[in-house]
PDB file of C-alpha atoms in Angstrom:
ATOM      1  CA  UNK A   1     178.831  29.310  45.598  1.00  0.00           C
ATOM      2  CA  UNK A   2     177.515  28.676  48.704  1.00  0.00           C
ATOM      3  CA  UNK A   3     179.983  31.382  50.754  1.00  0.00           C
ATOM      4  CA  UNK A   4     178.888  34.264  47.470  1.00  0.00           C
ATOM      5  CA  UNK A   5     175.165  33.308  48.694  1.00  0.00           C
ATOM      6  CA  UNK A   6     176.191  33.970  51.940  1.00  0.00           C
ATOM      7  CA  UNK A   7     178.019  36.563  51.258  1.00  0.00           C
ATOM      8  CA  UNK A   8     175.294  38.347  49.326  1.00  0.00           C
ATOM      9  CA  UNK A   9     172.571  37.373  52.162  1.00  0.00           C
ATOM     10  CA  UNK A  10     174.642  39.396  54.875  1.00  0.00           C
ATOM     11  CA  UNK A  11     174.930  42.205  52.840  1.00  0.00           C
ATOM     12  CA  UNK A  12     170.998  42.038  51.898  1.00  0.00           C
ATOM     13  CA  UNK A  13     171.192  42.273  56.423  1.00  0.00           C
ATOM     14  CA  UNK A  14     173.392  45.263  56.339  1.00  0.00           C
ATOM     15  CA  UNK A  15     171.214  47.097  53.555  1.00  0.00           C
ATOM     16  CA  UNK A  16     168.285  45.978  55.393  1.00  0.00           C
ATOM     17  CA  UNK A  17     169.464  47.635  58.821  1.00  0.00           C
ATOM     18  CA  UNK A  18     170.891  50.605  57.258  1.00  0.00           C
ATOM     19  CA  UNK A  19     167.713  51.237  55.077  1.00  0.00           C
ATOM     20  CA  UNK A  20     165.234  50.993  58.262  1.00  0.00           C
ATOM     21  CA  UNK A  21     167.827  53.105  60.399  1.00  0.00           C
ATOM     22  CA  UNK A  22     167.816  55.750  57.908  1.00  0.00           C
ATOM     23  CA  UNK A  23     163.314  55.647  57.142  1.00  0.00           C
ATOM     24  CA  UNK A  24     162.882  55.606  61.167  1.00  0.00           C
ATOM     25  CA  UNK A  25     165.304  58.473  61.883  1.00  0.00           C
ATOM     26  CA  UNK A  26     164.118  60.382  59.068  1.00  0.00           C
ATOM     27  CA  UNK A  27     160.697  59.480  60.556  1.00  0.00           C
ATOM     28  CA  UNK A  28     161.765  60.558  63.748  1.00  0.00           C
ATOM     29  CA  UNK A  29     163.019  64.048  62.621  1.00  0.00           C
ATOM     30  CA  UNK A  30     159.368  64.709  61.486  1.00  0.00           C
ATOM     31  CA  UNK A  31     156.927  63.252  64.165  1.00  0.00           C
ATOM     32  CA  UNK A  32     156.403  64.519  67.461  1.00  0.00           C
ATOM     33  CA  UNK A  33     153.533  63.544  69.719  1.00  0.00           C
ATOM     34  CA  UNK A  34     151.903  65.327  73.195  1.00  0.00           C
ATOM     35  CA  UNK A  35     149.225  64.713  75.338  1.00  0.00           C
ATOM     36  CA  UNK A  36     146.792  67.733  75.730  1.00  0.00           C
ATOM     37  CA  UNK A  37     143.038  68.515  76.974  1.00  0.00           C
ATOM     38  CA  UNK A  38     140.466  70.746  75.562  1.00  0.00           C
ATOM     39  CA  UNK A  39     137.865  72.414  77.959  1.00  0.00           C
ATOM     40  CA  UNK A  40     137.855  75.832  79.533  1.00  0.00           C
ATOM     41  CA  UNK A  41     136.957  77.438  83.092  1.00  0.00           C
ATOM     42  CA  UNK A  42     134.067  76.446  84.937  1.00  0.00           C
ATOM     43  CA  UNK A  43     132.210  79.743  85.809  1.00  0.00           C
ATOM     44  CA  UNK A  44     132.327  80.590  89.081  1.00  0.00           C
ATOM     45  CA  UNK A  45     128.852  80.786  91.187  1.00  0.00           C
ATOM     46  CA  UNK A  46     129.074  81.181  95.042  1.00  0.00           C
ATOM     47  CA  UNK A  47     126.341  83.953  96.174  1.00  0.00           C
ATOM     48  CA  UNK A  48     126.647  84.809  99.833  1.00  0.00           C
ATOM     49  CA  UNK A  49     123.635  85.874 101.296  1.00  0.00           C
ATOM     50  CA  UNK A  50     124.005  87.967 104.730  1.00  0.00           C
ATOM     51  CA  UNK A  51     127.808  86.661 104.896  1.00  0.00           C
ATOM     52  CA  UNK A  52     126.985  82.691 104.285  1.00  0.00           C
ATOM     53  CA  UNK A  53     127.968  81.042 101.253  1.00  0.00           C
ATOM     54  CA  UNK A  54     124.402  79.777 100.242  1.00  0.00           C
ATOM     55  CA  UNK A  55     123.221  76.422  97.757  1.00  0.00           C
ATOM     56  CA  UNK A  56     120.660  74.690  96.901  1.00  0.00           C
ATOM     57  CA  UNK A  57     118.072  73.805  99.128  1.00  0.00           C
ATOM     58  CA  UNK A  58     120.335  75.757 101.897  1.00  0.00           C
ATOM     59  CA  UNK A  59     119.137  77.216 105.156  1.00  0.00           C
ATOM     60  CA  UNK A  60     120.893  80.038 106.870  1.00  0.00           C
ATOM     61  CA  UNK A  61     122.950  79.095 109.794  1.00  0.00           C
ATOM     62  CA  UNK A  62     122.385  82.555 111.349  1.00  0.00           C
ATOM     63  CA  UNK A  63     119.221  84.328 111.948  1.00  0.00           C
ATOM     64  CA  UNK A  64     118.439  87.790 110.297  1.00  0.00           C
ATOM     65  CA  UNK A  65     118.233  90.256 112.952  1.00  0.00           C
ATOM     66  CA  UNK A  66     115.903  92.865 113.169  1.00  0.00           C
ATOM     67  CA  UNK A  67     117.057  96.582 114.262  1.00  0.00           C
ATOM     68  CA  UNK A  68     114.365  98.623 115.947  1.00  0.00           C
ATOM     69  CA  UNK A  69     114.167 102.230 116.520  1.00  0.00           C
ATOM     70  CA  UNK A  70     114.445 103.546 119.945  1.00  0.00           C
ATOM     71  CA  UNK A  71     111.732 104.253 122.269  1.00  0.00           C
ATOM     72  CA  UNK A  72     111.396 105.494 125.466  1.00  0.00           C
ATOM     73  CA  UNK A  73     108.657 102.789 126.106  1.00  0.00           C
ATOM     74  CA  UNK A  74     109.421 100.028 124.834  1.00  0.00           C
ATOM     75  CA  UNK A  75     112.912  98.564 125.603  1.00  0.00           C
ATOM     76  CA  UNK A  76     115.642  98.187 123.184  1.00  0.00           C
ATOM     77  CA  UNK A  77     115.988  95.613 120.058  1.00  0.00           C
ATOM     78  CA  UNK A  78     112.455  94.571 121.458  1.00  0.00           C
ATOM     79  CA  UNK A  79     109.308  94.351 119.041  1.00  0.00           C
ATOM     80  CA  UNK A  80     105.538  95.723 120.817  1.00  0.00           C
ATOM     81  CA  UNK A  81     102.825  97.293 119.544  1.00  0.00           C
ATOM     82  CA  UNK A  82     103.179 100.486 117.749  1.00  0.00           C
ATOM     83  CA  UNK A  83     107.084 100.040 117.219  1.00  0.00           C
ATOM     84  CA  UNK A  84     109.007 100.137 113.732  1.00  0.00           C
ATOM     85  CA  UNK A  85     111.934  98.290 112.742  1.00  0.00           C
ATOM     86  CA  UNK A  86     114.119  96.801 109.244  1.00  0.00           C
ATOM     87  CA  UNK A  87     116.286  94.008 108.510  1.00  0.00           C
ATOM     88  CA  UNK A  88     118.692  93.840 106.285  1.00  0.00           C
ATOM     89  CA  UNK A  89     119.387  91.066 103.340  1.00  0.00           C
ATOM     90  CA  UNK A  90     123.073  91.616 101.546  1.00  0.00           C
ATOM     91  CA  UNK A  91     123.589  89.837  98.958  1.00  0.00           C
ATOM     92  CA  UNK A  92     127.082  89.251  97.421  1.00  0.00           C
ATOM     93  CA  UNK A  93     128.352  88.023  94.263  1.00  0.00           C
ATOM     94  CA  UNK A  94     131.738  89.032  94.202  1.00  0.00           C
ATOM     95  CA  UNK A  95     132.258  85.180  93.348  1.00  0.00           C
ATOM     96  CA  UNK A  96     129.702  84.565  90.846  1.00  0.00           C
ATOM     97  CA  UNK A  97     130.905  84.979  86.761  1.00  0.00           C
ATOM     98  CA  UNK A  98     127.336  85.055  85.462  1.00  0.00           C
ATOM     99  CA  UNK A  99     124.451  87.309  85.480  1.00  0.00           C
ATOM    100  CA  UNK A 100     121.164  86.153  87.379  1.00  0.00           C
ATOM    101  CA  UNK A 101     117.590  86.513  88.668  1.00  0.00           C
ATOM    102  CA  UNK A 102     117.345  86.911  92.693  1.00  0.00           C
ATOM    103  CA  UNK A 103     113.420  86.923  93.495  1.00  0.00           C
ATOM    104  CA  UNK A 104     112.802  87.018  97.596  1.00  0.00           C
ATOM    105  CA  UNK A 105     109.726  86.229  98.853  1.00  0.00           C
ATOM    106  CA  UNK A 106     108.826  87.111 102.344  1.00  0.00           C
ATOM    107  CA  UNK A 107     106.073  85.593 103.803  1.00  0.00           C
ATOM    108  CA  UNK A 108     103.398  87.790 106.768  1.00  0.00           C
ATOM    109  CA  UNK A 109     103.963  86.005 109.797  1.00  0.00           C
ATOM    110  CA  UNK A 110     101.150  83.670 111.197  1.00  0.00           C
ATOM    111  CA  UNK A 111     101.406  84.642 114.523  1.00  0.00           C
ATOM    112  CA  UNK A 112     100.927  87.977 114.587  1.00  0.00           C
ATOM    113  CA  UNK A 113      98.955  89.004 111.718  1.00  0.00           C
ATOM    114  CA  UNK A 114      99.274  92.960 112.720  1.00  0.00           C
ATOM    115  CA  UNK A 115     103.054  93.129 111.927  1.00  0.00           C
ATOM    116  CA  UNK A 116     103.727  94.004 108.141  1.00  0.00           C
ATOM    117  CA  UNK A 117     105.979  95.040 105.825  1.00  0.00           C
ATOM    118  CA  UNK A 118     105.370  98.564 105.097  1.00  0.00           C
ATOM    119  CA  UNK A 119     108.283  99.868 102.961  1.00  0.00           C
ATOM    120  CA  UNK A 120     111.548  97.899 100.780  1.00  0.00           C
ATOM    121  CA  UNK A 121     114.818  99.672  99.651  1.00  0.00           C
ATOM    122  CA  UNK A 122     117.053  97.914  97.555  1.00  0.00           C
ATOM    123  CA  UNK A 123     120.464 100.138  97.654  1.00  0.00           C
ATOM    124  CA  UNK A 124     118.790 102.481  99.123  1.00  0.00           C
ATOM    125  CA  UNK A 125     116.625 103.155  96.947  1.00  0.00           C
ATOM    126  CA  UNK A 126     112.634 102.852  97.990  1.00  0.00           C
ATOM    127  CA  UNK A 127     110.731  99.544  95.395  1.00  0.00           C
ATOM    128  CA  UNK A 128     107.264  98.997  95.022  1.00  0.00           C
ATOM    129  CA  UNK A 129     106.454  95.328  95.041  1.00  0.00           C
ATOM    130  CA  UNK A 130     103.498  93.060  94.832  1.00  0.00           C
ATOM    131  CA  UNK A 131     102.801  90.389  97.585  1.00  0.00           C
ATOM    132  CA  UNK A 132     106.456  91.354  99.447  1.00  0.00           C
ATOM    133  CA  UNK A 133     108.445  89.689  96.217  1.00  0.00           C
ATOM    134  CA  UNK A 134     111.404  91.474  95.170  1.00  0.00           C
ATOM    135  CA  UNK A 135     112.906  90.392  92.351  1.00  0.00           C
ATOM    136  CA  UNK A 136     115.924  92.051  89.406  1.00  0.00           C
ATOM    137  CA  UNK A 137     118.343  91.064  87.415  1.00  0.00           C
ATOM    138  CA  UNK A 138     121.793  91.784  88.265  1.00  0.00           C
ATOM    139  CA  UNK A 139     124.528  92.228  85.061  1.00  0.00           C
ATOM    140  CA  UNK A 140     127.587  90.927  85.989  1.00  0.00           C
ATOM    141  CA  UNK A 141     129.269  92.852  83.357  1.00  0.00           C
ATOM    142  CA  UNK A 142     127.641  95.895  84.380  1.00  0.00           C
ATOM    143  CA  UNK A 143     130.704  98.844  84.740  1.00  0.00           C
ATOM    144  CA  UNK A 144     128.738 100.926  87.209  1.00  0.00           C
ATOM    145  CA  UNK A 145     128.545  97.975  89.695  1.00  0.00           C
ATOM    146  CA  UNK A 146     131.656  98.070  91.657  1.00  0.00           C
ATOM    147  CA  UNK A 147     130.003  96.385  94.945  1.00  0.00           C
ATOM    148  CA  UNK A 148     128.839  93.393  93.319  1.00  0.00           C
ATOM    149  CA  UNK A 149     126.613  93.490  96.420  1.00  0.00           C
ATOM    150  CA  UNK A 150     122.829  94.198  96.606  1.00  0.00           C
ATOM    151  CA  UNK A 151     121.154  95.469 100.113  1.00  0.00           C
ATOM    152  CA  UNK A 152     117.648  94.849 100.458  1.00  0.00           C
ATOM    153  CA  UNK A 153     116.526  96.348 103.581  1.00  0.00           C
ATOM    154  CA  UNK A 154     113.193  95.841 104.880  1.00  0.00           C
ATOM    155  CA  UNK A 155     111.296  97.555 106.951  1.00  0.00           C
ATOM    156  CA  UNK A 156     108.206  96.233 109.423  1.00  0.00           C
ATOM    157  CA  UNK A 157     105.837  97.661 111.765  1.00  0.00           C
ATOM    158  CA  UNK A 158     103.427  96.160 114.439  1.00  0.00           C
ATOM    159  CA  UNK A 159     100.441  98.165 113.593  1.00  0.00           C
ATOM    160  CA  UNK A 160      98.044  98.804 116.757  1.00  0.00           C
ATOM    161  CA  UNK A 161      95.619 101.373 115.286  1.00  0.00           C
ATOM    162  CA  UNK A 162      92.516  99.574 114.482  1.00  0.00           C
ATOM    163  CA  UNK A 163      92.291 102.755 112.129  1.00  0.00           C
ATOM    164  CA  UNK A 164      94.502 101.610 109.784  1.00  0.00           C
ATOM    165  CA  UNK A 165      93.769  98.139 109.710  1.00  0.00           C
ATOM    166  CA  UNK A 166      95.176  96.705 113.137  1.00  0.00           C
ATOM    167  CA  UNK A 167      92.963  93.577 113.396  1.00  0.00           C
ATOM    168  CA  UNK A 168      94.437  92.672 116.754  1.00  0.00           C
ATOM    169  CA  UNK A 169      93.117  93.325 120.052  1.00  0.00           C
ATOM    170  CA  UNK A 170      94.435  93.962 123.550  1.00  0.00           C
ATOM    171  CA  UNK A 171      94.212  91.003 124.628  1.00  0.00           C
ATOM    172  CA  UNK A 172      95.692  89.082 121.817  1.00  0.00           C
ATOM    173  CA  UNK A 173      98.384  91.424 121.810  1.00  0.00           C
ATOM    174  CA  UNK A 174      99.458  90.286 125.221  1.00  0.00           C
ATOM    175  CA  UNK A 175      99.221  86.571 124.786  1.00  0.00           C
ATOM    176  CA  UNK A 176     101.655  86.915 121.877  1.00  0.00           C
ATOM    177  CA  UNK A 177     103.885  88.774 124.292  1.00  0.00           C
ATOM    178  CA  UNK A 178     103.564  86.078 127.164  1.00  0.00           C
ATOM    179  CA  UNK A 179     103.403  82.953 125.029  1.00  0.00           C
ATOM    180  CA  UNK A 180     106.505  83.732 122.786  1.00  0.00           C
ATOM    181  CA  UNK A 181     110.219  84.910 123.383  1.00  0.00           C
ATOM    182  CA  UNK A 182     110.555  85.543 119.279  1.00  0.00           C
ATOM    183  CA  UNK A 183     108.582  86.552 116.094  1.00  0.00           C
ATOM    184  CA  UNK A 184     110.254  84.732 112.517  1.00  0.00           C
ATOM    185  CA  UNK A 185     109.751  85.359 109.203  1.00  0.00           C
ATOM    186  CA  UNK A 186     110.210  83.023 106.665  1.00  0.00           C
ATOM    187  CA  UNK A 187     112.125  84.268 103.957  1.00  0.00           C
ATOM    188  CA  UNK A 188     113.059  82.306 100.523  1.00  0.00           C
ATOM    189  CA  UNK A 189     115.148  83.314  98.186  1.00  0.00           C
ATOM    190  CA  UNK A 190     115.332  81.943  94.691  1.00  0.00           C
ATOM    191  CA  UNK A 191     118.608  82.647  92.368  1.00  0.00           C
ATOM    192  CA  UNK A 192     118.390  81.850  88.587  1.00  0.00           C
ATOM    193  CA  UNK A 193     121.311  82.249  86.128  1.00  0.00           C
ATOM    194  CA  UNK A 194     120.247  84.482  83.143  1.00  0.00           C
ATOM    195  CA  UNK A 195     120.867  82.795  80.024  1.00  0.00           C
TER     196      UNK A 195
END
């Protein structure tokens, strides 16, 4: 009796083993398991202003030059009394996957109060603005917009006609020219996605 019960506990063994070879490779015939992760791409925003890849809080490495127009007076890429100039502010987004708000604000300089702003083209086309802001939206989905560049060109005068509202005399006009090599403008510039 004892060699049936043994007997009929090593078969119960083999059953055993057979039955749980044939659930797990049934099992395994049916389950499959991977690894994945859900997300999608980060959009991309890297605006270059005047060549320089620009963030937050970021100050241009390079000064923007001014161009002035020729005189026989007054000697080249040099800024006096009476003389007319621009400078130029590109903007490029050829790396940016969202459409934004650029406002520039460009502040009269302290020093010499007769230089202004007297005319801005963006794309060469003439704005009107209010205090010297510019600001648009720029699409980036917009078909027409091949560029993805904006020009804003600016244009400044030293006015010396007391006429037309020169407040500057002689005098202080040649103290400005003895007491300092350049004349800045502080320009900020403030991008803002669209949502």
């Amino acid at each position: 009796m004892k060699t049936k019960k043994k007997l009929l506990l090593i078969m119960a063994f083999i059953s055993l083993f057979i039955c749980l070879y044939q659930v797990a490779s049934t099992y395994a015939k049916y389950f499959t398991q991977t690894t994945s992760s859900i997300g999608s791409n980060i959009k991309k925003w890297n605006i270059k202003v005047n060549g320089e890849s620009i963030k937050n809080g970021y100050k241009l490495t390079n000064p923007i030059t001014a161009y002035f127009e020729p005189s026989e007076h007054i000697a080249d890429n040099q800024i006096a009394p009476t003389r007319e100039g621009y400078f130029i502010i590109t903007l490029d987004y050829s790396n940016v996957d969202l459409s934004f708000k650029y406002e520039i604000n460009i502040e009269d300089n302290d020093i010499v109060n007769d230089i202004s702003i007297f005319k801005l083209e963006v794309d060469g086309t003439e704005i009107t603005t209010t205090n010297n802001t510019i600001s648009n939206n720029v699409n980036i989905n917009d078909p027409n917009d091949t560029t993805k560049t904006k020009e804003i060109k600016v244009y400044i005068k030293w006015n010396d006609d007391e006429n037309t509202g020169a407040t500057m005399t002689n005098e202080e006009d040649t103290e400005i020219a003895t007491n300092y090599e350049t004349i800045d403008f502080n320009i900020g510039i403030k991008l803002t996605q669209l949502t």
